């Protein structure tokens, strides 16, 4: 090793997906991992990770920004919370209900290149036939390889697409190649509409427990079946976002037993919060957090591989617009979860007895593979981006929104004590966060993705 090292992370225990735990130093040069081993050479900077674990930078594949404030503003505030929490790359679901994304993508890219603390990939949400026809152009001009469809809309926020539009979209996505991904919000719209209307009549007032009745698990399970069938017809790689229910998981397992190939995600709010949570409507989201029975099923699915990835569905809001005081029907769905993503996964994973290696696989390598940025991201390997998180598994903190540094003045895990926190985040070979404080200016980049050959997907859903 003759290259001069800019940073060495010494004496930590590396957690490398697919490899396991390894006591080794990591040498970094030019923003990449240059060497791994027992390093004796010097470097411009050394971080002593004695007694800590060193993880690949976390990749949260499922976030929303720009819902409350401008996209540009939240590109800074929410990625600041992300980097403090050990998240170094995000997948952003962009939203344009009617317009062509060609009108907006240059500004979105610029915002992530100038104001973000983390790297990013984009998943445009697709609502119109024009947007479907433009998918190949989004891929060619902006390197976008993943797109999202809503089978059930959210009143006042997004609209649903019909099955014929969904199939058309799947076929266009599939035409891009085997690496292209069709992400789907799987709930059956007609069942959701009826359930919501019945709940308003039956329970004009209620608690978070009642919110589950507005989004029954059967609606999720049926929609997954439909999406799987249409994806099979189209030859598309289906990615089921935010799985929330035991019934949905049963459909997933049944489809896997007959050889269907697709990817399933859940979120840390579902894994860490249930419908009896004392924070009440602060935890209102769509699909809803459910009873402990569903939560236990999701943990089992994460453990056995039925669930492949874990994200947050981060939708940052302020209390003034969240309006928890407006109750069952008046409070708004959506919550900020980036800053607690890794701590919640570590804390509740330990409670459930899930091995650390499995947790980190689901939060790093697996989503990076799905979205075409592995091995640049999602691992600790020579030549990979030097995105690392140093974690103290024994550090316990009380969750307070003001400490998370996002734009929200509440947190879904507010008032809870979580054990296992990042003490340093390294991105692009530089220490960007340390002991709860940001130490550099934003350095994030939008990641354009190139088409990948089919053989790179032999791992997929074996």
Coordinates of C-alpha atoms in Angstrom, one line a residue:
X1 CA 0.0 0.0 0.0
X2 CA 1.8 3.1 -1.3
X3 CA -1.1 5.5 -1.6
X4 CA -1.2 8.1 1.1
X5 CA -4.1 7.6 3.4
X6 CA -6.3 10.6 4.3
X7 CA -8.2 8.8 7.1
X8 CA -7.8 5.6 9.1
X9 CA -10.6 4.2 11.2
X10 CA -8.7 2.1 13.8
X11 CA -9.6 -0.7 16.2
X12 CA -13.3 -1.1 15.3
X13 CA -15.3 -4.2 14.6
X14 CA -16.5 -4.1 11.0
X15 CA -19.9 -5.5 10.2
X16 CA -19.6 -6.4 6.5
X17 CA -22.8 -7.7 4.8
X18 CA -22.3 -11.2 3.5
X19 CA -19.0 -11.6 5.4
X20 CA -19.8 -11.0 9.1
X21 CA -17.9 -9.3 11.8
X22 CA -14.2 -8.5 11.5
X23 CA -11.7 -6.7 13.7
X24 CA -9.8 -4.5 11.3
X25 CA -8.8 -1.0 10.4
X26 CA -10.1 0.8 7.4
X27 CA -7.8 3.1 5.3
X28 CA -9.4 5.7 3.1
X29 CA -8.0 7.7 0.2
X30 CA -9.7 9.8 -2.4
X31 CA -13.1 9.3 -0.9
X32 CA -12.8 5.5 -1.4
X33 CA -11.9 2.6 0.9
X34 CA -8.3 1.9 0.0
X35 CA -7.3 -0.9 2.4
X36 CA -8.7 -3.1 5.1
X37 CA -6.6 -4.8 7.7
X38 CA -4.2 -4.3 10.5
X39 CA -2.8 -1.0 9.4
X40 CA 0.6 0.3 10.6
X41 CA 1.0 3.3 8.3
X42 CA 0.0 6.8 9.2
X43 CA -2.7 9.0 7.8
X44 CA -3.7 12.7 7.8
X45 CA -6.4 11.8 10.3
X46 CA -7.2 8.8 12.6
X47 CA -10.4 7.9 14.2
X48 CA -10.2 5.5 17.1
X49 CA -13.2 3.2 17.1
X50 CA -12.1 1.0 20.0
X51 CA -15.1 -0.7 21.5
X52 CA -17.4 0.4 18.7
X53 CA -18.8 -1.3 15.6
X54 CA -18.2 0.1 12.1
X55 CA -21.1 -0.3 9.6
X56 CA -21.5 0.6 6.0
X57 CA -23.3 3.9 5.6
X58 CA -27.0 3.2 5.9
X59 CA -29.1 3.4 2.7
X60 CA -32.7 4.4 3.4
X61 CA -34.4 3.6 0.1
X62 CA -37.8 5.2 1.0
X63 CA -38.1 8.9 2.0
X64 CA -40.2 11.9 1.0
X65 CA -39.1 15.4 1.2
X66 CA -40.6 18.8 0.2
X67 CA -44.0 18.1 1.6
X68 CA -44.1 20.9 4.2
X69 CA -41.4 23.2 3.1
X70 CA -39.7 23.6 -0.3
X71 CA -37.8 20.6 -1.8
X72 CA -34.6 22.7 -1.5
X73 CA -35.1 23.5 2.1
X74 CA -35.9 19.9 3.2
X75 CA -33.0 18.6 1.0
X76 CA -30.9 20.3 3.6
X77 CA -32.8 19.9 6.9
X78 CA -33.9 16.3 6.5
X79 CA -30.6 15.0 5.2
X80 CA -28.9 16.7 8.1
X81 CA -31.0 14.6 10.4
X82 CA -30.2 11.6 8.2
X83 CA -26.4 12.0 8.4
X84 CA -26.5 12.5 12.2
X85 CA -28.4 9.2 12.4
X86 CA -25.9 7.3 10.3
X87 CA -27.9 7.4 7.0
X88 CA -25.5 8.3 4.1
X89 CA -27.7 7.6 1.1
X90 CA -31.4 7.9 0.5
X91 CA -34.0 7.0 -2.2
X92 CA -36.4 9.9 -2.7
X93 CA -39.9 9.5 -4.0
X94 CA -40.4 12.6 -6.2
X95 CA -43.9 13.9 -6.7
X96 CA -45.5 15.7 -9.7
X97 CA -49.2 14.9 -9.9
X98 CA -49.7 16.2 -13.4
X99 CA -46.6 17.8 -14.8
X100 CA -43.8 16.1 -16.8
X101 CA -40.8 15.4 -14.5
X102 CA -38.6 17.0 -17.2
X103 CA -39.8 20.3 -15.8
X104 CA -38.6 19.5 -12.3
X105 CA -35.7 17.1 -12.4
X106 CA -32.9 19.6 -13.1
X107 CA -33.9 21.6 -10.0
X108 CA -34.2 18.4 -7.9
X109 CA -30.7 17.3 -8.9
X110 CA -29.3 20.7 -8.2
X111 CA -30.8 20.8 -4.8
X112 CA -29.3 17.4 -3.8
X113 CA -25.9 18.4 -5.2
X114 CA -25.8 21.7 -3.4
X115 CA -27.8 21.4 -0.2
X116 CA -27.8 17.7 0.8
X117 CA -25.6 16.0 3.4
X118 CA -26.2 12.6 1.8
X119 CA -26.1 11.0 -1.6
X120 CA -29.4 10.2 -3.3
X121 CA -31.2 8.3 -6.0
X122 CA -34.7 9.3 -7.3
X123 CA -37.9 7.3 -7.7
X124 CA -40.5 9.5 -9.5
X125 CA -44.1 8.8 -8.6
X126 CA -46.0 8.0 -11.7
X127 CA -49.7 9.2 -12.1
X128 CA -50.3 10.0 -15.8
X129 CA -50.0 8.4 -19.2
X130 CA -47.6 11.1 -20.2
X131 CA -45.3 10.4 -17.3
X132 CA -45.4 6.7 -18.2
X133 CA -44.4 7.4 -21.8
X134 CA -41.6 9.6 -20.6
X135 CA -40.1 6.9 -18.3
X136 CA -37.5 5.9 -20.9
X137 CA -36.5 9.6 -21.2
X138 CA -36.1 9.9 -17.4
X139 CA -33.9 6.9 -17.5
X140 CA -31.7 8.1 -20.4
X141 CA -31.3 11.7 -19.4
X142 CA -31.2 11.4 -15.6
X143 CA -30.1 7.9 -14.9
X144 CA -33.3 7.0 -13.1
X145 CA -34.0 3.2 -12.9
X146 CA -36.9 3.1 -10.3
X147 CA -40.5 4.4 -10.4
X148 CA -43.4 4.3 -8.0
X149 CA -47.1 3.7 -8.5
X150 CA -50.0 4.1 -6.0
X151 CA -52.7 1.5 -6.1
X152 CA -54.6 3.5 -3.5
X153 CA -54.2 7.3 -3.2
X154 CA -54.1 9.5 -0.1
X155 CA -56.9 12.0 0.0
X156 CA -55.6 15.5 -0.5
X157 CA -52.1 14.3 -1.2
X158 CA -51.8 11.8 -4.1
X159 CA -54.2 9.9 -6.4
X160 CA -54.3 6.2 -7.2
X161 CA -53.8 4.6 -10.6
X162 CA -56.1 2.0 -12.1
X163 CA -54.9 -1.5 -12.9
X164 CA -54.7 -0.9 -16.6
X165 CA -52.4 2.1 -16.0
X166 CA -50.4 0.1 -13.6
X167 CA -49.9 -2.7 -16.1
X168 CA -48.9 -0.2 -18.8
X169 CA -46.4 1.4 -16.4
X170 CA -45.0 -2.0 -15.5
X171 CA -44.4 -2.9 -19.1
X172 CA -42.6 0.4 -19.8
X173 CA -40.4 -0.1 -16.7
X174 CA -39.6 -3.7 -17.7
X175 CA -38.6 -2.5 -21.1
X176 CA -35.6 -0.6 -19.5
X177 CA -34.0 -3.9 -18.5
X178 CA -33.8 -6.3 -15.6
X179 CA -32.4 -3.8 -13.2
X180 CA -35.3 -1.4 -13.5
X181 CA -37.7 -1.4 -10.5
X182 CA -41.4 -0.8 -10.2
X183 CA -42.2 0.3 -6.7
X184 CA -45.8 0.0 -5.6
X185 CA -47.9 1.3 -2.7
X186 CA -50.0 -1.8 -2.3
X187 CA -53.5 -1.1 -0.9
X188 CA -56.7 -1.8 -2.8
X189 CA -58.3 1.6 -3.3
X190 CA -62.0 0.5 -3.2
X191 CA -61.6 -1.3 0.0
X192 CA -59.8 1.6 1.6
X193 CA -62.5 4.1 0.5
X194 CA -65.3 2.0 2.0
X195 CA -63.4 1.4 5.2
X196 CA -62.6 5.1 5.7
X197 CA -66.2 6.1 5.1
X198 CA -67.6 3.4 7.4
X199 CA -65.1 4.5 10.1
X200 CA -66.2 8.1 9.9
X201 CA -69.8 7.1 10.5
X202 CA -69.0 4.4 13.1
X203 CA -66.4 6.3 15.0
X204 CA -66.3 10.1 14.5
X205 CA -63.9 10.2 17.4
X206 CA -61.3 7.5 18.3
X207 CA -57.7 6.6 18.9
X208 CA -54.7 5.5 16.9
X209 CA -55.9 1.9 17.4
X210 CA -59.0 2.8 15.4
X211 CA -56.9 4.2 12.5
X212 CA -56.0 0.7 11.5
X213 CA -59.6 0.1 10.6
X214 CA -59.4 2.8 7.9
X215 CA -56.6 0.7 6.2
X216 CA -57.5 -2.9 6.8
X217 CA -54.8 -5.5 6.3
X218 CA -56.9 -7.3 3.7
X219 CA -56.6 -4.3 1.4
X220 CA -52.9 -4.6 1.5
X221 CA -52.9 -8.4 1.0
X222 CA -55.2 -8.2 -2.0
X223 CA -53.3 -5.4 -3.6
X224 CA -50.0 -7.3 -3.3
X225 CA -51.6 -10.3 -5.1
X226 CA -52.8 -8.0 -7.9
X227 CA -49.5 -6.2 -8.2
X228 CA -47.6 -9.6 -8.3
X229 CA -49.9 -10.9 -11.1
X230 CA -49.5 -7.7 -13.2
X231 CA -45.8 -7.6 -12.7
X232 CA -45.5 -11.2 -13.8
X233 CA -47.4 -10.5 -17.0
X234 CA -45.2 -7.4 -17.7
X235 CA -41.9 -9.1 -16.6
X236 CA -41.2 -6.2 -14.2
X237 CA -39.3 -6.3 -11.0
X238 CA -41.9 -5.5 -8.4
X239 CA -40.8 -3.7 -5.1
X240 CA -43.5 -3.7 -2.5
X241 CA -43.0 -0.6 -0.4
X242 CA -43.7 -0.4 3.4
X243 CA -45.2 -3.8 4.1
X244 CA -47.3 -3.3 7.3
X245 CA -49.4 -6.4 7.9
X246 CA -49.3 -10.1 8.8
X247 CA -51.8 -10.8 6.0
X248 CA -49.6 -9.0 3.4
X249 CA -46.6 -11.1 4.6
X250 CA -48.6 -14.3 4.1
X251 CA -49.2 -13.3 0.5
X252 CA -45.5 -12.6 0.1
X253 CA -44.5 -16.0 1.4
X254 CA -47.1 -17.9 -0.7
X255 CA -45.8 -16.1 -3.8
X256 CA -42.2 -16.9 -3.0
X257 CA -43.0 -20.6 -2.5
X258 CA -44.1 -20.8 -6.1
X259 CA -41.0 -19.1 -7.4
X260 CA -42.1 -15.5 -7.9
X261 CA -39.2 -13.0 -7.8
X262 CA -39.8 -9.6 -6.2
X263 CA -38.6 -7.4 -3.4
X264 CA -40.4 -6.4 -0.1
X265 CA -39.6 -3.6 2.2
X266 CA -40.9 -2.6 5.7
X267 CA -40.1 0.4 7.8
X268 CA -38.7 1.1 11.2
X269 CA -41.9 2.8 12.4
X270 CA -43.7 -0.5 11.8
X271 CA -41.0 -2.4 13.6
X272 CA -40.8 -0.1 16.6
X273 CA -44.3 1.4 17.1
X274 CA -47.6 -0.3 17.4
X275 CA -51.2 1.1 17.5
X276 CA -51.3 1.4 21.3
X277 CA -48.3 3.7 21.3
X278 CA -48.7 6.5 23.9
X279 CA -47.7 9.1 21.4
X280 CA -51.0 8.5 19.7
X281 CA -51.6 10.4 16.4
X282 CA -48.0 11.6 16.3
X283 CA -47.5 8.0 14.9
X284 CA -50.4 8.3 12.3
X285 CA -49.2 7.1 8.9
X286 CA -50.4 5.3 5.8
X287 CA -50.5 2.3 5.9
X288 CA -51.0 2.5 9.7
X289 CA -48.9 1.1 12.5
X290 CA -50.8 -1.9 13.6
X291 CA -51.3 -4.2 16.6
X292 CA -48.4 -6.1 18.2
X293 CA -49.4 -9.3 16.3
X294 CA -48.6 -7.6 13.0
X295 CA -45.4 -6.2 14.4
X296 CA -44.2 -9.6 15.5
X297 CA -44.9 -11.0 12.0
X298 CA -42.9 -8.3 10.3
X299 CA -39.9 -9.0 12.6
X300 CA -40.2 -12.7 11.7
X301 CA -40.3 -11.8 8.0
X302 CA -37.2 -9.6 8.4
X303 CA -35.4 -12.4 10.1
X304 CA -36.2 -15.2 7.7
X305 CA -35.7 -13.1 4.5
X306 CA -39.3 -12.7 3.4
X307 CA -38.7 -9.0 3.9
X308 CA -35.6 -7.9 2.0
X309 CA -35.1 -4.2 2.9
X310 CA -36.0 -1.7 5.6
X311 CA -36.5 2.0 5.1
X312 CA -38.5 4.8 6.9
X313 CA -41.2 6.3 4.6
X314 CA -39.9 9.5 6.2
X315 CA -42.5 12.3 5.6
X316 CA -41.4 15.2 7.8
X317 CA -44.1 17.5 9.2
X318 CA -44.4 20.1 11.9
X319 CA -46.9 19.8 14.8
X320 CA -48.8 22.7 13.4
X321 CA -49.6 20.8 10.2
X322 CA -49.6 17.3 11.7
X323 CA -52.4 18.4 14.0
X324 CA -52.6 15.5 16.3
X325 CA -55.2 17.3 18.3
X326 CA -57.5 17.1 15.3
X327 CA -58.0 13.4 16.2
X328 CA -58.7 10.3 14.2
X329 CA -60.0 11.9 11.0
X330 CA -58.5 15.3 11.2
X331 CA -54.8 14.7 12.0
X332 CA -52.5 14.2 9.0
X333 CA -50.5 11.1 8.2
X334 CA -46.8 11.2 7.8
X335 CA -43.9 11.3 10.3
X336 CA -40.2 12.1 10.4
X337 CA -38.1 9.0 10.9
X338 CA -34.7 9.5 9.3
X339 CA -32.9 10.5 12.5
X340 CA -34.1 7.5 14.4
X341 CA -33.9 4.9 11.6
X342 CA -30.7 3.2 12.6
X343 CA -31.1 3.6 16.4
X344 CA -34.6 2.1 16.2
X345 CA -33.4 -0.8 14.1
X346 CA -30.6 -1.6 16.5
X347 CA -32.7 -1.1 19.7
X348 CA -35.7 -3.1 18.7
X349 CA -33.6 -5.7 16.8
X350 CA -31.8 -6.4 20.0
X351 CA -35.1 -6.7 21.9
X352 CA -36.3 -9.2 19.2
X353 CA -33.0 -11.2 19.2
X354 CA -32.3 -10.5 15.5
X355 CA -28.6 -10.9 14.7
X356 CA -26.8 -7.6 13.9
X357 CA -25.6 -9.0 10.6
X358 CA -29.2 -9.5 9.4
X359 CA -30.2 -6.0 10.5
X360 CA -27.3 -4.4 8.6
X361 CA -27.8 -6.5 5.5
X362 CA -31.4 -5.3 5.2
X363 CA -30.4 -1.7 5.8
X364 CA -27.4 -1.5 3.5
X365 CA -26.4 -4.1 0.9
X366 CA -29.9 -5.4 0.1
X367 CA -31.4 -2.0 -0.9
X368 CA -28.2 -1.0 -2.6
X369 CA -28.3 -4.1 -4.8
X370 CA -32.0 -3.6 -5.7
X371 CA -31.4 0.0 -6.7
X372 CA -28.2 -0.5 -8.7
X373 CA -25.7 1.3 -6.5
X374 CA -23.9 -1.8 -5.1
X375 CA -20.9 -2.2 -4.4
X376 CA -20.3 1.5 -4.6
X377 CA -22.7 1.7 -1.6
X378 CA -23.9 -0.9 0.9
X379 CA -20.7 -2.6 1.9
X380 CA -17.2 -2.1 3.4
X381 CA -14.9 -3.2 0.6
X382 CA -11.8 -1.9 -1.2
X383 CA -13.0 0.5 -4.0
X384 CA -16.4 1.2 -2.4
X385 CA -17.3 4.7 -1.4
X386 CA -15.9 5.5 2.1
X387 CA -19.3 5.9 3.7
X388 CA -19.1 4.4 7.2
X389 CA -21.0 4.7 10.5
X390 CA -19.3 4.2 13.9
X391 CA -21.8 3.0 16.4
X392 CA -21.8 2.6 20.2
X393 CA -24.1 -0.3 20.7
X394 CA -24.4 0.5 24.5
X395 CA -25.1 4.2 24.2
X396 CA -28.7 4.9 25.3
X397 CA -30.3 8.2 24.5
X398 CA -33.7 9.8 25.1
X399 CA -35.3 10.6 21.8
X400 CA -36.1 14.4 21.5
X401 CA -37.0 16.0 18.2
X402 CA -34.7 19.0 18.8
X403 CA -31.7 16.7 19.0
X404 CA -32.4 15.1 15.6
X405 CA -31.9 18.4 13.7
X406 CA -34.6 17.9 11.1
X407 CA -37.3 20.4 10.4
X408 CA -39.9 18.6 12.5
X409 CA -40.7 19.6 16.1
X410 CA -41.8 16.0 17.0
X411 CA -40.5 12.5 16.5
X412 CA -42.4 9.2 16.3
X413 CA -40.2 7.8 19.0
X414 CA -40.4 10.9 21.1
X415 CA -39.7 10.3 24.8
X416 CA -38.5 6.7 24.3
X417 CA -35.0 5.6 25.2
X418 CA -33.2 3.8 22.4
X419 CA -30.0 1.9 22.9
X420 CA -27.4 1.9 20.0
X421 CA -26.5 5.2 18.4
X422 CA -24.0 6.5 15.8
X423 CA -21.1 8.4 17.4
X424 CA -19.5 9.3 14.0
X425 CA -20.6 9.3 10.4
X426 CA -18.0 9.2 7.6
X427 CA -19.1 10.1 4.1
X428 CA -16.9 10.2 1.1
X429 CA -13.9 9.6 3.4
X430 CA -14.5 12.6 5.6
X431 CA -15.9 12.7 9.2
X432 CA -19.1 14.7 8.6
X433 CA -20.9 14.1 11.9
X434 CA -19.4 13.4 15.3
X435 CA -21.0 13.1 18.8
X436 CA -24.3 14.5 17.6
X437 CA -22.8 17.5 15.8
X438 CA -22.3 18.2 12.1
X439 CA -18.7 18.9 11.3
X440 CA -18.7 19.8 7.6
X441 CA -20.7 21.6 4.9
X442 CA -23.2 19.6 2.8
X443 CA -21.4 17.3 0.4
X444 CA -24.2 15.1 -1.0
X445 CA -24.6 14.1 -4.6
X446 CA -27.4 12.9 -6.8
X447 CA -26.4 9.5 -8.2
X448 CA -27.2 8.8 -11.8
X449 CA -27.6 5.1 -12.4
X450 CA -26.5 3.2 -15.5
X451 CA -28.3 0.1 -16.9
X452 CA -26.9 -3.1 -15.3
X453 CA -26.5 -6.4 -17.1
X454 CA -28.8 -9.3 -16.2
X455 CA -26.0 -11.4 -14.7
X456 CA -25.7 -8.8 -11.9
X457 CA -29.1 -9.9 -10.7
X458 CA -28.4 -13.6 -10.2
X459 CA -28.5 -12.9 -6.4
X460 CA -32.0 -11.6 -6.7
X461 CA -34.5 -13.5 -4.5
X462 CA -32.6 -16.8 -4.5

